[in-house]
Tab-separated table of N, CA and C and ligand atoms in Angstrom:
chain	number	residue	atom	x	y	z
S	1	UNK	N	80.281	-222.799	210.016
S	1	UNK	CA	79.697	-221.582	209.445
S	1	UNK	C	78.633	-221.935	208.404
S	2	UNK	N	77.178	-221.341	208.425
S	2	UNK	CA	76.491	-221.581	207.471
S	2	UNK	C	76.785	-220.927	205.865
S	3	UNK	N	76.788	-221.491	205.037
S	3	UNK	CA	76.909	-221.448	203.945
S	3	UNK	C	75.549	-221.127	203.123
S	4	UNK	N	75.724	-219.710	202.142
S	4	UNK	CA	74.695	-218.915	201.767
S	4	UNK	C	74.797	-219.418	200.411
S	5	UNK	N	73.526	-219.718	199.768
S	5	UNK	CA	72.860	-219.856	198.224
S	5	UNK	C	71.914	-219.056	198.073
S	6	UNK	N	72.257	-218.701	197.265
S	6	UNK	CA	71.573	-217.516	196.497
S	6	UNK	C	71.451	-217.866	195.000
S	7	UNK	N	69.803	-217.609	195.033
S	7	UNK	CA	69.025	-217.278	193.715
S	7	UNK	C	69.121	-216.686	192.698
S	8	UNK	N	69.415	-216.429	191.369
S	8	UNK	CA	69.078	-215.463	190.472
S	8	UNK	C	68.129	-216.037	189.558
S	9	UNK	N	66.918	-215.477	189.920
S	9	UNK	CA	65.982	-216.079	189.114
S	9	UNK	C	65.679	-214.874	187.796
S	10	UNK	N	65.679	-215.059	186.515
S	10	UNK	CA	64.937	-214.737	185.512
S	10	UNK	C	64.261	-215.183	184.127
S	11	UNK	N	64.200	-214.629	183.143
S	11	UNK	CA	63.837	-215.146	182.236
S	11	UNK	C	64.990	-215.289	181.225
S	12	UNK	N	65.705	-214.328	181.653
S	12	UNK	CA	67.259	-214.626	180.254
S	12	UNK	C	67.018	-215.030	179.016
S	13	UNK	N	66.298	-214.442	178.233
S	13	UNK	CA	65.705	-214.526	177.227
S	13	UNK	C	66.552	-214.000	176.088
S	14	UNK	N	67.437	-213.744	175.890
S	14	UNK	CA	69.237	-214.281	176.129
S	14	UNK	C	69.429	-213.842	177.558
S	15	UNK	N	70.541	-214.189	177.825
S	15	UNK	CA	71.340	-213.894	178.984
S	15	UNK	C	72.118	-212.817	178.232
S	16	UNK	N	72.410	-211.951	179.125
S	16	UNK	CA	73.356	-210.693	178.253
S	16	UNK	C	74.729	-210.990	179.105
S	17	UNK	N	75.196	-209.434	178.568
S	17	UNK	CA	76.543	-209.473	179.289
S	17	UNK	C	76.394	-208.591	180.455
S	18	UNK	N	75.287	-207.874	180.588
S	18	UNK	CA	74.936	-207.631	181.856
S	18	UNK	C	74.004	-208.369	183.166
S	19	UNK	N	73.792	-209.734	182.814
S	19	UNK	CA	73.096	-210.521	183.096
S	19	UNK	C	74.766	-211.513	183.860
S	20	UNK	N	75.550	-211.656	182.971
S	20	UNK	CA	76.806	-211.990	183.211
S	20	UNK	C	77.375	-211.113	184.247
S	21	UNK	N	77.519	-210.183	184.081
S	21	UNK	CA	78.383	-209.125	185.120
S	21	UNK	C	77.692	-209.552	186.695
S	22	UNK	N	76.245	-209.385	186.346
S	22	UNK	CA	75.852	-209.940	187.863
S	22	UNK	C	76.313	-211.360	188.291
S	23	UNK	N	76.606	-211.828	187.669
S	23	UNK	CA	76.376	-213.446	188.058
S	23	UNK	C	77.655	-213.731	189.100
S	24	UNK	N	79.052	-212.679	188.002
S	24	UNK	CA	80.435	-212.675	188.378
S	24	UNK	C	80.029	-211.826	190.050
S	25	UNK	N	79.577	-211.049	190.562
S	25	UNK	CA	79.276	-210.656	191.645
S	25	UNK	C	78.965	-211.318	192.453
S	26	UNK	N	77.964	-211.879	192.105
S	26	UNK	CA	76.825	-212.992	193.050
S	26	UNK	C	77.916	-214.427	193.288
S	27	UNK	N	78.541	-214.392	192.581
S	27	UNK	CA	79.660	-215.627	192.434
S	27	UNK	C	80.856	-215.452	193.725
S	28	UNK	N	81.223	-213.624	193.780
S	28	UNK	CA	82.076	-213.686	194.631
S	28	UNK	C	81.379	-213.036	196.210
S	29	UNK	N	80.226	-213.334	196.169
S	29	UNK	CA	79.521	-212.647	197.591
S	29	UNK	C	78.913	-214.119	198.017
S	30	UNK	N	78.312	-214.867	196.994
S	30	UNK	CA	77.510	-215.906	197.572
S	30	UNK	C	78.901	-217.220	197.738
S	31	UNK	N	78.147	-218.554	198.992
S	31	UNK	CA	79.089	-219.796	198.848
S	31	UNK	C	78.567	-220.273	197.208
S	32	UNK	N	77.079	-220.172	197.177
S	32	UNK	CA	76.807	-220.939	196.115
S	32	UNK	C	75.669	-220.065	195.011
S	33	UNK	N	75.293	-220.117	193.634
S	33	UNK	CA	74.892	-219.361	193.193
S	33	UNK	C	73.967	-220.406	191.971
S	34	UNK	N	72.523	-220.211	192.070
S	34	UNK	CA	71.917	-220.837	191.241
S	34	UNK	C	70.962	-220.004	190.769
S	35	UNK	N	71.600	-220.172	188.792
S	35	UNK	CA	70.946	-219.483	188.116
S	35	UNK	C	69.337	-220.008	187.935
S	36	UNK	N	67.952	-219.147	187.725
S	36	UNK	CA	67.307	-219.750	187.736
S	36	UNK	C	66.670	-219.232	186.525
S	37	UNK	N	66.128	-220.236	185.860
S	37	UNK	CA	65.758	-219.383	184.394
S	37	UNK	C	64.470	-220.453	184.787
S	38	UNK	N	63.264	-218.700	184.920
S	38	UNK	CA	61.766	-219.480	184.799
S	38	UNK	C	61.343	-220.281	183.336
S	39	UNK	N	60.424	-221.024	183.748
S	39	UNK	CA	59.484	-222.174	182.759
S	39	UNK	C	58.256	-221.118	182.463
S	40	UNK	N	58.606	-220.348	181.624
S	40	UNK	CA	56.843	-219.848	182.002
S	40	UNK	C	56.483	-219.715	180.241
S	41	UNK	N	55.603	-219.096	180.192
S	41	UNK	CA	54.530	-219.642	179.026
S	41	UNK	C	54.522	-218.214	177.798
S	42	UNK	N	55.563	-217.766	177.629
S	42	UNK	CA	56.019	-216.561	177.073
S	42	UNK	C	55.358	-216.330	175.767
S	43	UNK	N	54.572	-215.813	175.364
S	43	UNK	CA	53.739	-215.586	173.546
S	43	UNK	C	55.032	-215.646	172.305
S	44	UNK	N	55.974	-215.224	172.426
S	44	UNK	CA	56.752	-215.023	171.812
S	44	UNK	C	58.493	-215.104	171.867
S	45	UNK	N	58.767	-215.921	172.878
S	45	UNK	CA	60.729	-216.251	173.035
S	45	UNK	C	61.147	-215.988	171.880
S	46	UNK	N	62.332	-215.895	172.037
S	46	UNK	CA	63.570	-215.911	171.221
S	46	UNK	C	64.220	-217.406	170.946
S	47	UNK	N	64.543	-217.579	172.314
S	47	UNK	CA	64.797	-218.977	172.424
S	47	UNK	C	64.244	-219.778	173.308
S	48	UNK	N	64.170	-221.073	173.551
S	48	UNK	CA	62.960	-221.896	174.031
S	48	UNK	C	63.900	-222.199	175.260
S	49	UNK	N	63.815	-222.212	177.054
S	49	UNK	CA	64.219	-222.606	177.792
S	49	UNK	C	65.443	-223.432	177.730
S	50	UNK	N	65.184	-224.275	177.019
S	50	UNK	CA	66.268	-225.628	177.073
S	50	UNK	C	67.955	-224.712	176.174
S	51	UNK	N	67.367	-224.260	175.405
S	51	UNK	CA	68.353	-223.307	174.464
S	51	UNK	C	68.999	-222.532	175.083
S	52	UNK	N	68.059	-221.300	176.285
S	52	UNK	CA	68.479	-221.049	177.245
S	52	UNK	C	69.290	-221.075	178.187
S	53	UNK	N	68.750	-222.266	179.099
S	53	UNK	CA	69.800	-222.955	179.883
S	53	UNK	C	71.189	-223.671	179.508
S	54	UNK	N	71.168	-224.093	178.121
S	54	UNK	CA	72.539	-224.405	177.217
S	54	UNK	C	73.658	-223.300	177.688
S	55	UNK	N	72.859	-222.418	176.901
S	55	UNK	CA	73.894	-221.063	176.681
S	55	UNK	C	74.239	-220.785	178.181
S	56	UNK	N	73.258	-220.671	179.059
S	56	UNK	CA	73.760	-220.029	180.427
S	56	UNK	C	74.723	-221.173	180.981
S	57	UNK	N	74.739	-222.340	180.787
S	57	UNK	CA	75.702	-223.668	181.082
S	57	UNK	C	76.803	-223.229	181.088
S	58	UNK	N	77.015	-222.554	179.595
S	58	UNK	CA	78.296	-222.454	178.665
S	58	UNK	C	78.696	-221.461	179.064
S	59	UNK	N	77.924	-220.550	179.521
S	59	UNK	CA	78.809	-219.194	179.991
S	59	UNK	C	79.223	-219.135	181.275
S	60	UNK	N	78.672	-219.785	182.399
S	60	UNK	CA	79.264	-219.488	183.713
S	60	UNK	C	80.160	-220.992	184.322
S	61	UNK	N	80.718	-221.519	182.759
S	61	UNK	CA	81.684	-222.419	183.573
S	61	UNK	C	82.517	-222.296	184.200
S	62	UNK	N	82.943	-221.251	183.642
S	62	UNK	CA	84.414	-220.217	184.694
S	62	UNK	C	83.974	-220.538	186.334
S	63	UNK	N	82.971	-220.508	186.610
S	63	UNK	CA	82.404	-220.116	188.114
S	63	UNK	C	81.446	-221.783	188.630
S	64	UNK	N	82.780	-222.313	189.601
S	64	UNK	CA	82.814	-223.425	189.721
S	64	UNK	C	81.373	-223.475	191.111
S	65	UNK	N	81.176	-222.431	191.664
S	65	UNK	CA	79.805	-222.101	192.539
S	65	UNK	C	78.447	-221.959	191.591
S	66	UNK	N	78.653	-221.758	190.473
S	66	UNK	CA	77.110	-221.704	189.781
S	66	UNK	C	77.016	-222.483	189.057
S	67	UNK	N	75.088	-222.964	189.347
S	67	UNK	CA	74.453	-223.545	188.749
S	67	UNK	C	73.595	-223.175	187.721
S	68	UNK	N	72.654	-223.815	186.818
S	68	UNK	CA	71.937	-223.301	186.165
S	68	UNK	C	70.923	-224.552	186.354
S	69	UNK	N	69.689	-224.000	186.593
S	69	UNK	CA	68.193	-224.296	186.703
S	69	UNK	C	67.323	-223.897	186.274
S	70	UNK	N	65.993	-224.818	185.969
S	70	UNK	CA	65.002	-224.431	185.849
S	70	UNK	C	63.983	-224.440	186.982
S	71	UNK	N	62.691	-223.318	186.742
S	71	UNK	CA	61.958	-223.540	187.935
S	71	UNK	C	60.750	-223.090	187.470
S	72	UNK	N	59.530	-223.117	187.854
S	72	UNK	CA	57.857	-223.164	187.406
S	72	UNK	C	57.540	-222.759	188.497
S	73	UNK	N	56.445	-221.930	188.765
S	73	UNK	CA	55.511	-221.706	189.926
S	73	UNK	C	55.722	-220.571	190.239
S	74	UNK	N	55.943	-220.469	191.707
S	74	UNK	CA	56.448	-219.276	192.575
S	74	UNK	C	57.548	-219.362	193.052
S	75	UNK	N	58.228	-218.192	192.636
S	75	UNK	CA	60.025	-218.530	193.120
S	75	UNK	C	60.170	-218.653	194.525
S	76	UNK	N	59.338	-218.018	195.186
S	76	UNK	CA	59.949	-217.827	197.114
S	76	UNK	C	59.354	-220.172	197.499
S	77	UNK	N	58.549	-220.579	196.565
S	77	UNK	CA	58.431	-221.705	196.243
S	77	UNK	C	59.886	-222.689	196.038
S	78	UNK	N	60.092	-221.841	195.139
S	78	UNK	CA	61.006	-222.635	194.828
S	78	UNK	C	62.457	-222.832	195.503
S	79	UNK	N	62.759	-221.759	195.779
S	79	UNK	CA	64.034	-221.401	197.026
S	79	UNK	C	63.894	-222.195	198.162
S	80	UNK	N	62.722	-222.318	198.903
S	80	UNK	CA	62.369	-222.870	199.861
S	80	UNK	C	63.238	-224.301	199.740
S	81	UNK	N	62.310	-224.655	197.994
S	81	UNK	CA	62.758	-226.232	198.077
S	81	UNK	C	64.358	-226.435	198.000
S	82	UNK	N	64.698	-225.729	197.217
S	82	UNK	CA	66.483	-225.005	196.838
S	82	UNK	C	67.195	-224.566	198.652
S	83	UNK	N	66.542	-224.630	199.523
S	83	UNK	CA	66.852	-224.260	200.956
S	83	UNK	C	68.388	-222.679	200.637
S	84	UNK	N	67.469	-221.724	200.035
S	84	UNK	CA	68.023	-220.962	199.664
S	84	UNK	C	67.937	-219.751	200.496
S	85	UNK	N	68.887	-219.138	201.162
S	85	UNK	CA	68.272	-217.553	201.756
S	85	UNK	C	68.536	-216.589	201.208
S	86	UNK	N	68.936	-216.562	199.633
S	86	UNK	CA	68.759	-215.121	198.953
S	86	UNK	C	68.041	-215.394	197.817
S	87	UNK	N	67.345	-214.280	197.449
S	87	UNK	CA	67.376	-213.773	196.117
S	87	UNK	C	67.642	-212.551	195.371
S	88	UNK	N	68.787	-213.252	194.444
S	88	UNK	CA	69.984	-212.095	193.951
S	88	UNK	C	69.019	-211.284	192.900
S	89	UNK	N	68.932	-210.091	192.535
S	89	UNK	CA	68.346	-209.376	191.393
S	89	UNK	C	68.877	-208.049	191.356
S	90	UNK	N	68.986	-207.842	190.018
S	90	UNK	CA	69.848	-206.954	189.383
S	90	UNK	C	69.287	-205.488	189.195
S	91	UNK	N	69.439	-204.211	190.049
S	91	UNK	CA	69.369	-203.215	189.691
S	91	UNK	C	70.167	-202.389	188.383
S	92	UNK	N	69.562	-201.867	187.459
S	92	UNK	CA	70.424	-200.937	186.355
S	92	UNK	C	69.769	-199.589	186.817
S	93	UNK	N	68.598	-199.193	187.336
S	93	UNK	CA	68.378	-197.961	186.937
S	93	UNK	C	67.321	-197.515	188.222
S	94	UNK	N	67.053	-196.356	188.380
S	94	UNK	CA	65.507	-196.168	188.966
S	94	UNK	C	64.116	-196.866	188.827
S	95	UNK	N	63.875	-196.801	187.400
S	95	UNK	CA	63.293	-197.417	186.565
S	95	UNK	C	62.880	-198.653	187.074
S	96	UNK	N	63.937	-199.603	187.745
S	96	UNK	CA	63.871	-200.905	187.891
S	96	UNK	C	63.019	-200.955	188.949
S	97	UNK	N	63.700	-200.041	189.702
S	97	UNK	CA	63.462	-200.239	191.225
S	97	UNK	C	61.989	-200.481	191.821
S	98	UNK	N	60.877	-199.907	191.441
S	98	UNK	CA	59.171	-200.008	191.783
S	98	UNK	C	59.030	-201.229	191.559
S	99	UNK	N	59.533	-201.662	190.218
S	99	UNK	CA	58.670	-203.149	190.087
S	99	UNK	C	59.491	-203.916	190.885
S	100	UNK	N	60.934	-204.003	191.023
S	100	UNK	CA	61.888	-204.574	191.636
S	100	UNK	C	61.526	-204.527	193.313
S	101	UNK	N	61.267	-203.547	193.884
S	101	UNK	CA	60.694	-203.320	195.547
S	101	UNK	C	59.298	-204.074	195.346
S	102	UNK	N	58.389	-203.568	194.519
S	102	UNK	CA	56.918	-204.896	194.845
S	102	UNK	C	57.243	-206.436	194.833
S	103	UNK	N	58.256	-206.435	194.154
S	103	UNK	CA	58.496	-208.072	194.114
S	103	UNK	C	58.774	-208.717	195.083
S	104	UNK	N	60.092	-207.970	195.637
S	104	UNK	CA	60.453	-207.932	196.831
S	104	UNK	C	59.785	-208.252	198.186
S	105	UNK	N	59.136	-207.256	198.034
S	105	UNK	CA	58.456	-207.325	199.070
S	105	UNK	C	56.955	-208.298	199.428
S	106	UNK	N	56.684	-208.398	198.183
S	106	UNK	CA	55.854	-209.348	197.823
S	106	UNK	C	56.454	-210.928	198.433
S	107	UNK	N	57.114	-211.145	197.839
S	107	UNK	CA	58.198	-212.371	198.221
S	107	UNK	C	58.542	-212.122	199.713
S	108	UNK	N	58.844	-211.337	200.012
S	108	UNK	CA	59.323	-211.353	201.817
S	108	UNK	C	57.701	-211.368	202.398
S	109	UNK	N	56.685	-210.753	202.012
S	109	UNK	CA	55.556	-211.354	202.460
S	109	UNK	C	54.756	-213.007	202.932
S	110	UNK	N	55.548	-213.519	201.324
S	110	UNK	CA	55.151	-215.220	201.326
S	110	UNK	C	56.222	-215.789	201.936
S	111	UNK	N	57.323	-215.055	202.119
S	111	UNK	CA	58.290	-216.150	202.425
S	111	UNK	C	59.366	-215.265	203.711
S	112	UNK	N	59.344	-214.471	204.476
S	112	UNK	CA	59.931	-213.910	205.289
S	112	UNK	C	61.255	-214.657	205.786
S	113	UNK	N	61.607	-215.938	205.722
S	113	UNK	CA	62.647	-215.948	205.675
S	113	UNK	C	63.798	-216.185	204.954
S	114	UNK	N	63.841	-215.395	203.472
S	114	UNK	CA	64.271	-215.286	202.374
S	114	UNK	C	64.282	-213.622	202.145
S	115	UNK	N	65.917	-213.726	201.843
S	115	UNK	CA	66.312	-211.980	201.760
S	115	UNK	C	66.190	-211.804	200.368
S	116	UNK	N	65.887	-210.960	199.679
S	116	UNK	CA	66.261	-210.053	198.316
S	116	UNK	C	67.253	-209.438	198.545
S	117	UNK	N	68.312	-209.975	197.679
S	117	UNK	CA	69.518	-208.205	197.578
S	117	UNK	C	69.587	-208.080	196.561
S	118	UNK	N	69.864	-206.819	196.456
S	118	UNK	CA	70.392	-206.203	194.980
S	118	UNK	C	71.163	-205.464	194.947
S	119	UNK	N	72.203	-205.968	193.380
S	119	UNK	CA	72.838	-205.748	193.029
S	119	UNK	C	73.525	-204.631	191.581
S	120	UNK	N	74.120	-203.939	191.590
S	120	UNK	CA	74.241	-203.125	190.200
S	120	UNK	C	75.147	-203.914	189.394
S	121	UNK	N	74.392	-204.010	188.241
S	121	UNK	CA	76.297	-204.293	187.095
S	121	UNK	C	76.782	-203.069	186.985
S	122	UNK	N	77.840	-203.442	186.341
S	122	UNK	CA	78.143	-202.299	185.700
S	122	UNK	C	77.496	-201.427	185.142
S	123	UNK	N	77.832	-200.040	185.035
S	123	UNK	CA	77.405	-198.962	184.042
S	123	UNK	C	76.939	-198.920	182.658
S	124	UNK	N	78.342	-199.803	182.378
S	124	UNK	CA	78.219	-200.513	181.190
S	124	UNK	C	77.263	-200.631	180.632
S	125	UNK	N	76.258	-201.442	181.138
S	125	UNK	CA	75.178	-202.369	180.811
S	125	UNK	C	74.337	-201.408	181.694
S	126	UNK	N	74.650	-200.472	181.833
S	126	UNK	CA	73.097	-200.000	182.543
S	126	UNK	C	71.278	-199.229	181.815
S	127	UNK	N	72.186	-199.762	180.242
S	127	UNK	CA	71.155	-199.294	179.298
S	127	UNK	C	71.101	-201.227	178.482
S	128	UNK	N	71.380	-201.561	178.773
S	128	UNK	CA	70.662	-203.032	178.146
S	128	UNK	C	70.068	-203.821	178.915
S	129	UNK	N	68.935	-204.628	178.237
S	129	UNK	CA	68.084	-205.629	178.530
S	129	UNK	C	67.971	-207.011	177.324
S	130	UNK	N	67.396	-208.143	177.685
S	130	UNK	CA	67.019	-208.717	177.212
S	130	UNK	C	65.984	-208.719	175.939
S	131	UNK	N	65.224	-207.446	176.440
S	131	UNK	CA	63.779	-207.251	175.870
S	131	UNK	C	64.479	-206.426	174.356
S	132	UNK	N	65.605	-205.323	174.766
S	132	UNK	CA	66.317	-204.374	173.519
S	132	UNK	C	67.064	-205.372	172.445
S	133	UNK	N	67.486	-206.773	173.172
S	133	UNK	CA	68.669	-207.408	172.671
S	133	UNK	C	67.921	-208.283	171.900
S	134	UNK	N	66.570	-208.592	171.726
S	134	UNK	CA	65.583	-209.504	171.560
S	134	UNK	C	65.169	-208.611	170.146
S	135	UNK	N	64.794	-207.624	170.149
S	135	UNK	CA	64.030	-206.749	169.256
S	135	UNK	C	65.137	-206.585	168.376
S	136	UNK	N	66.649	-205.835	168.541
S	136	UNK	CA	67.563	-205.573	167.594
S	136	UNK	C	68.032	-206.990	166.465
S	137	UNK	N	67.964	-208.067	167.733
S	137	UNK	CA	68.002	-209.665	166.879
S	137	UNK	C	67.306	-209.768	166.263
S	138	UNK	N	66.109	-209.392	165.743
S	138	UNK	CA	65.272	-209.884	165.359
S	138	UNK	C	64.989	-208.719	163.900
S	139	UNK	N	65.637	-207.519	163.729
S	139	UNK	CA	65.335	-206.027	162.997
S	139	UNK	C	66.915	-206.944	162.472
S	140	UNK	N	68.057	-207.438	162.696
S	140	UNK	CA	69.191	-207.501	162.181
S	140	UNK	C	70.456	-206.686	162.525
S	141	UNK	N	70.585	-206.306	163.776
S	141	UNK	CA	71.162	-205.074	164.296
S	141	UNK	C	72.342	-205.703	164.624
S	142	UNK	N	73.506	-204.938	165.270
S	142	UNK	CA	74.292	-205.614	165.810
S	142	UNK	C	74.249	-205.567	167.489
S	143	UNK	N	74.904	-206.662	167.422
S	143	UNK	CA	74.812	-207.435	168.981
S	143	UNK	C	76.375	-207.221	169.943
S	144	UNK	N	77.089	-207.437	169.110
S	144	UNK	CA	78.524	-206.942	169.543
S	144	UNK	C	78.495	-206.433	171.352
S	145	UNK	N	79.327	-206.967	172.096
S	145	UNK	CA	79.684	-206.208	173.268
S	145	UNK	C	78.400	-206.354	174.219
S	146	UNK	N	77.335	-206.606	173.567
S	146	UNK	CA	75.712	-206.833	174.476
S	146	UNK	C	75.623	-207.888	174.917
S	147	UNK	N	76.071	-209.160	174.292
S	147	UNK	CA	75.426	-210.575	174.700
S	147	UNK	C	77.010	-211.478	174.593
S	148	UNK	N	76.793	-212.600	175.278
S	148	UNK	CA	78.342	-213.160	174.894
S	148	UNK	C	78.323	-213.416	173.748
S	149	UNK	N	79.775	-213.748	173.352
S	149	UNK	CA	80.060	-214.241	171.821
S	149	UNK	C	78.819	-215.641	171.646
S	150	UNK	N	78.994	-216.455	172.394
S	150	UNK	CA	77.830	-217.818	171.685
S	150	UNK	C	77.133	-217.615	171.734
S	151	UNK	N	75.790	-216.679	171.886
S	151	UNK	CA	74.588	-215.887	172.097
S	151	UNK	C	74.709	-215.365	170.874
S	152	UNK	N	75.462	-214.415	170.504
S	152	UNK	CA	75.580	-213.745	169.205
S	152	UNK	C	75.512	-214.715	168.176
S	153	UNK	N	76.684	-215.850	168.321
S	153	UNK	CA	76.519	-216.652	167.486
S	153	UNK	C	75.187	-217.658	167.187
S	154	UNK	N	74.359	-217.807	168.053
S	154	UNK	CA	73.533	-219.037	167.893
S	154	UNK	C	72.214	-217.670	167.302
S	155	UNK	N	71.919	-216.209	167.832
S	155	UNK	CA	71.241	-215.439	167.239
S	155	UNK	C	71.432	-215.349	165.964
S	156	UNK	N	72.482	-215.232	165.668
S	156	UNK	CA	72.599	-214.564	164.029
S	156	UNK	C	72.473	-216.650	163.025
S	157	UNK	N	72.857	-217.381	163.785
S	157	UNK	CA	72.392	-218.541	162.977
S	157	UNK	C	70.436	-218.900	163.148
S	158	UNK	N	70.002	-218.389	163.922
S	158	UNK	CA	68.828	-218.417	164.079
S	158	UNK	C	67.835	-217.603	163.360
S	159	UNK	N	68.213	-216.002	163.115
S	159	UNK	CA	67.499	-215.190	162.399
S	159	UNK	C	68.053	-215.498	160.709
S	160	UNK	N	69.167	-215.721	160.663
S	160	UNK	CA	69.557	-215.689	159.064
S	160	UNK	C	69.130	-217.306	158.488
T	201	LIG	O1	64.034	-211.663	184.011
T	201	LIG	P1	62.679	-211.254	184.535
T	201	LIG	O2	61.624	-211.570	183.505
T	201	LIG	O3	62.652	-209.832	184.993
T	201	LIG	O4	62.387	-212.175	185.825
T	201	LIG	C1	61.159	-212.096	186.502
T	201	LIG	C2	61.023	-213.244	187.542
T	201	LIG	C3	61.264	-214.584	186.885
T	201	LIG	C4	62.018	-213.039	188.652
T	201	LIG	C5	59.575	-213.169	188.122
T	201	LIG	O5	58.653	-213.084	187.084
T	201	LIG	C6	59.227	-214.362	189.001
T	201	LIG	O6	59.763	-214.512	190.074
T	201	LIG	N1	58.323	-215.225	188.505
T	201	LIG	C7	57.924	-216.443	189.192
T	201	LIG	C8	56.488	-216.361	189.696
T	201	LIG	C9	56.403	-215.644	191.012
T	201	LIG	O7	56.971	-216.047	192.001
T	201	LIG	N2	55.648	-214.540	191.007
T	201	LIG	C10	55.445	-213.709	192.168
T	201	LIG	C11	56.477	-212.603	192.246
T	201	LIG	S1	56.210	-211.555	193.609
């Protein structure tokens, strides 16, 4: 039987706990699951890739199928080399969905034999992002219940 790997490529600029919820999904649908946290050239991070990929290390040890990676370029690029036939990405809202379908489809353009699926987290999390969790870190807000505990922790040693 062929055995499916699947992609989650983003920026995780933290990884949240809705970033987590998907992963636990993608963990029990895919054989294998590689996180992919892009290299790209951001004006302003939170935290710098390598910091990144730490934290995402630390959080999906539970899940003896995922990896954590880095990747540069074009993702349907990079899967190829990864001999990957999904890419996992996370629906929360309507909202998502336009930019989420151009991508898509964009990518099944360059690379047609590579699926997109998507997935919902929870409800939960269907009002957080990276981008909200980034801005409140940074104003002094609380983080609680949004990001894992070592995320919280390495934020609040970072801003204070
Ligand atoms: O977490 P994000 O920022 O929503 O993730 C966006 C990501 C990394 C999936 C997207 O920007 C991406 O795939 N970038 C790699 C470059 C690429 O392939 N661009 C063409 C997309 S159609």
């Amino acid at each position: 039987m062929k055995l499916v790997l699947a992609i989650y490529p983003g920026s995780f600029d933290p990884v949240t706990n809705g970033h987590l919820d998907l992963i636990e999904r993608g963990a029990k649908l895919f054989d294998r699951l590689v996180v992919a946290v892009l290299q790209n050239l951001e004006k302003d991070p939170l935290f710098t890739v390598p910091e990144r990929v730490e934290m995402l290390r630390e959080v999906t040890r539970p899940w003896a199928n995922v990896e954590v990676d880095v990747f540069g370029g074009l993702l349907v690029e990079y899967a190829r080399h990864r001999n990957a036939q999904v890419l996992l990405r996370g629906i929360r809202a309507i909202s998502d969905y336009e930019y989420e379908l151009q991508m898509a489809l964009m990518n099944r353009k360059m690379e047609p034999r590579i699926e997109t699926v998507f997935m919902m987290p929870s409800e939960t999390y269907s009002y957080l992002s990276s981008r909200l969790v980034r801005e409140i870190a940074r104003l002094g807000g609380p983080l609680h219940g949004l990001v894992p505990q070592i995320v919280e922790e390495r934020i609040r040693a970072k801003v204070t």
